[in-house]
Amino acid sequence: MKDAGDIITPIEPSRKLSDAIRDVKNAFADRDDVVVEMREAHRMRLDLLAAELAPVFADVPADMDSFDFAVSSGLQPRLWIDAVSHVAMGRDRRTYRFLKDTRVGRVVLAESTEMKPVADAVTRYVAERVVERQHMMEGGVESAVPGLHRHVVQEAEPPIRSETGRNGWTTFFAGLGLITAGALVGLAVSLALFWDRIMQMKISF
């Protein structure tokens, strides 16, 4: 039961949930338009850079498939050079950033608001990869320490084999003689050590 002094504010009939939903959708649409515009602006600049680098990409050997050379779509478009390097736009939508993923993290290879310095850095990077591949295919391995040369190790001479069976028999009899001499020496030493005990045993008999 309500008191007589309570003031009741009626809900305005014009305030509807559908109107609030429409306002929220409009706000989301405006924000999406900004995101789309940013993405399109990024992609347009990356397309211009890709067109600038098209002659470089065309000169890469056809059998070298480690490069991508493609602009990816998404929230942040990228011009992929290979699996670990790409060009992306900075937060200001004007700065080109040439990035590479390494074991210690992502590093910046080049960064500029001008297209030419970044295009030159990408060209240099592609040239280095091509030369490295050619060097590996040719089998050339440079020494880690300049001026250090490996010494040539000569092969060991093969063991001398006996020419006739006579040498084999001679070796056999020589070994047998050594064994016999060793046995005789051992027997003599044993007799010398136990001679007193043997004499005592004879006396007792």
PDB file of N, CA and C in Angstrom, residues 3-38:
ATOM      1  N   ASP A   3       1.819   5.259   0.359  1.00  0.00           N
ATOM      2  CA  ASP A   3       1.398   6.405   1.153  1.00  0.00           C
ATOM      3  C   ASP A   3       0.853   7.487   0.242  1.00  0.00           C
ATOM      4  N   ALA A   4       0.057   8.336   0.832  1.00  0.00           N
ATOM      5  CA  ALA A   4      -0.573   9.392   0.038  1.00  0.00           C
ATOM      6  C   ALA A   4       0.434  10.419  -0.417  1.00  0.00           C
ATOM      7  N   GLY A   5       1.592  10.537   0.362  1.00  0.00           N
ATOM      8  CA  GLY A   5       2.573  11.555   0.005  1.00  0.00           C
ATOM      9  C   GLY A   5       3.571  11.110  -1.042  1.00  0.00           C
ATOM     10  N   ASP A   6       3.615   9.805  -1.430  1.00  0.00           N
ATOM     11  CA  ASP A   6       4.579   9.315  -2.422  1.00  0.00           C
ATOM     12  C   ASP A   6       4.256   9.876  -3.796  1.00  0.00           C
ATOM     13  N   ILE A   7       5.349  10.266  -4.506  1.00  0.00           N
ATOM     14  CA  ILE A   7       5.192  10.800  -5.862  1.00  0.00           C
ATOM     15  C   ILE A   7       5.626   9.727  -6.844  1.00  0.00           C
ATOM     16  N   ILE A   8       4.822   9.362  -7.740  1.00  0.00           N
ATOM     17  CA  ILE A   8       5.093   8.320  -8.729  1.00  0.00           C
ATOM     18  C   ILE A   8       5.344   8.990 -10.070  1.00  0.00           C
ATOM     19  N   THR A   9       6.573   8.701 -10.613  1.00  0.00           N
ATOM     20  CA  THR A   9       6.919   9.266 -11.921  1.00  0.00           C
ATOM     21  C   THR A   9       6.589   8.245 -12.989  1.00  0.00           C
ATOM     22  N   PRO A  10       5.681   8.537 -13.833  1.00  0.00           N
ATOM     23  CA  PRO A  10       5.302   7.565 -14.870  1.00  0.00           C
ATOM     24  C   PRO A  10       6.398   7.429 -15.923  1.00  0.00           C
ATOM     25  N   ILE A  11       6.558   6.221 -16.495  1.00  0.00           N
ATOM     26  CA  ILE A  11       7.527   5.967 -17.551  1.00  0.00           C
ATOM     27  C   ILE A  11       7.041   6.615 -18.835  1.00  0.00           C
ATOM     28  N   GLU A  12       7.967   7.332 -19.447  1.00  0.00           N
ATOM     29  CA  GLU A  12       7.585   7.998 -20.683  1.00  0.00           C
ATOM     30  C   GLU A  12       7.277   6.961 -21.748  1.00  0.00           C
ATOM     31  N   PRO A  13       6.184   7.099 -22.399  1.00  0.00           N
ATOM     32  CA  PRO A  13       5.830   6.104 -23.424  1.00  0.00           C
ATOM     33  C   PRO A  13       6.770   6.129 -24.617  1.00  0.00           C
ATOM     34  N   SER A  14       7.524   7.242 -24.797  1.00  0.00           N
ATOM     35  CA  SER A  14       8.416   7.337 -25.949  1.00  0.00           C
ATOM     36  C   SER A  14       9.738   6.594 -25.727  1.00  0.00           C
ATOM     37  N   ARG A  15      10.100   6.261 -24.458  1.00  0.00           N
ATOM     38  CA  ARG A  15      11.350   5.565 -24.175  1.00  0.00           C
ATOM     39  C   ARG A  15      11.146   4.074 -24.406  1.00  0.00           C
ATOM     40  N   LYS A  16      11.819   3.528 -25.430  1.00  0.00           N
ATOM     41  CA  LYS A  16      11.664   2.127 -25.783  1.00  0.00           C
ATOM     42  C   LYS A  16      13.036   1.464 -25.889  1.00  0.00           C
ATOM     43  N   LEU A  17      13.070   0.184 -25.620  1.00  0.00           N
ATOM     44  CA  LEU A  17      14.313  -0.579 -25.748  1.00  0.00           C
ATOM     45  C   LEU A  17      14.774  -0.642 -27.197  1.00  0.00           C
ATOM     46  N   SER A  18      13.845  -0.683 -28.103  1.00  0.00           N
ATOM     47  CA  SER A  18      14.210  -0.756 -29.519  1.00  0.00           C
ATOM     48  C   SER A  18      14.997   0.480 -29.946  1.00  0.00           C
ATOM     49  N   ASP A  19      14.651   1.645 -29.384  1.00  0.00           N
ATOM     50  CA  ASP A  19      15.388   2.859 -29.724  1.00  0.00           C
ATOM     51  C   ASP A  19      16.828   2.783 -29.202  1.00  0.00           C
ATOM     52  N   ALA A  20      16.987   2.261 -27.977  1.00  0.00           N
ATOM     53  CA  ALA A  20      18.336   2.127 -27.414  1.00  0.00           C
ATOM     54  C   ALA A  20      19.168   1.140 -28.225  1.00  0.00           C
ATOM     55  N   ILE A  21      18.553   0.043 -28.644  1.00  0.00           N
ATOM     56  CA  ILE A  21      19.267  -0.947 -29.462  1.00  0.00           C
ATOM     57  C   ILE A  21      19.700  -0.324 -30.783  1.00  0.00           C
ATOM     58  N   ARG A  22      18.827   0.487 -31.373  1.00  0.00           N
ATOM     59  CA  ARG A  22      19.170   1.138 -32.630  1.00  0.00           C
ATOM     60  C   ARG A  22      20.342   2.098 -32.446  1.00  0.00           C
ATOM     61  N   ASP A  23      20.373   2.821 -31.330  1.00  0.00           N
ATOM     62  CA  ASP A  23      21.475   3.745 -31.069  1.00  0.00           C
ATOM     63  C   ASP A  23      22.804   2.991 -30.896  1.00  0.00           C
ATOM     64  N   VAL A  24      22.744   1.857 -30.177  1.00  0.00           N
ATOM     65  CA  VAL A  24      23.963   1.061 -29.980  1.00  0.00           C
ATOM     66  C   VAL A  24      24.461   0.507 -31.309  1.00  0.00           C
ATOM     67  N   LYS A  25      23.552   0.040 -32.144  1.00  0.00           N
ATOM     68  CA  LYS A  25      23.949  -0.477 -33.452  1.00  0.00           C
ATOM     69  C   LYS A  25      24.582   0.607 -34.307  1.00  0.00           C
ATOM     70  N   ASN A  26      24.044   1.797 -34.245  1.00  0.00           N
ATOM     71  CA  ASN A  26      24.625   2.899 -35.014  1.00  0.00           C
ATOM     72  C   ASN A  26      26.044   3.221 -34.528  1.00  0.00           C
ATOM     73  N   ALA A  27      26.233   3.169 -33.200  1.00  0.00           N
ATOM     74  CA  ALA A  27      27.569   3.432 -32.657  1.00  0.00           C
ATOM     75  C   ALA A  27      28.557   2.362 -33.109  1.00  0.00           C
ATOM     76  N   PHE A  28      28.111   1.096 -33.065  1.00  0.00           N
ATOM     77  CA  PHE A  28      28.977   0.009 -33.527  1.00  0.00           C
ATOM     78  C   PHE A  28      29.288   0.156 -35.013  1.00  0.00           C
ATOM     79  N   ALA A  29      28.299   0.555 -35.782  1.00  0.00           N
ATOM     80  CA  ALA A  29      28.513   0.718 -37.220  1.00  0.00           C
ATOM     81  C   ALA A  29      29.524   1.823 -37.492  1.00  0.00           C
ATOM     82  N   ASP A  30      29.414   2.920 -36.738  1.00  0.00           N
ATOM     83  CA  ASP A  30      30.384   4.007 -36.919  1.00  0.00           C
ATOM     84  C   ASP A  30      31.794   3.537 -36.577  1.00  0.00           C
ATOM     85  N   ARG A  31      31.901   2.766 -35.490  1.00  0.00           N
ATOM     86  CA  ARG A  31      33.223   2.268 -35.107  1.00  0.00           C
ATOM     87  C   ARG A  31      33.748   1.274 -36.132  1.00  0.00           C
ATOM     88  N   ASP A  32      32.878   0.413 -36.647  1.00  0.00           N
ATOM     89  CA  ASP A  32      33.300  -0.537 -37.670  1.00  0.00           C
ATOM     90  C   ASP A  32      33.742   0.185 -38.934  1.00  0.00           C
ATOM     91  N   ASP A  33      33.053   1.278 -39.250  1.00  0.00           N
ATOM     92  CA  ASP A  33      33.458   2.051 -40.431  1.00  0.00           C
ATOM     93  C   ASP A  33      34.875   2.585 -40.265  1.00  0.00           C
ATOM     94  N   VAL A  34      35.193   3.016 -39.045  1.00  0.00           N
ATOM     95  CA  VAL A  34      36.545   3.519 -38.792  1.00  0.00           C
ATOM     96  C   VAL A  34      37.564   2.399 -38.948  1.00  0.00           C
ATOM     97  N   VAL A  35      37.235   1.210 -38.396  1.00  0.00           N
ATOM     98  CA  VAL A  35      38.151   0.071 -38.502  1.00  0.00           C
ATOM     99  C   VAL A  35      38.335  -0.333 -39.956  1.00  0.00           C
ATOM    100  N   VAL A  36      37.236  -0.370 -40.699  1.00  0.00           N
ATOM    101  CA  VAL A  36      37.313  -0.743 -42.111  1.00  0.00           C
ATOM    102  C   VAL A  36      38.129   0.281 -42.887  1.00  0.00           C
ATOM    103  N   GLU A  37      37.921   1.550 -42.585  1.00  0.00           N
ATOM    104  CA  GLU A  37      38.682   2.584 -43.273  1.00  0.00           C
ATOM    105  C   GLU A  37      40.174   2.455 -42.974  1.00  0.00           C
ATOM    106  N   MET A  38      40.516   2.170 -41.712  1.00  0.00           N
ATOM    107  CA  MET A  38      41.919   1.986 -41.361  1.00  0.00           C
ATOM    108  C   MET A  38      42.506   0.781 -42.090  1.00  0.00           C
TER     109      MET A  38
END
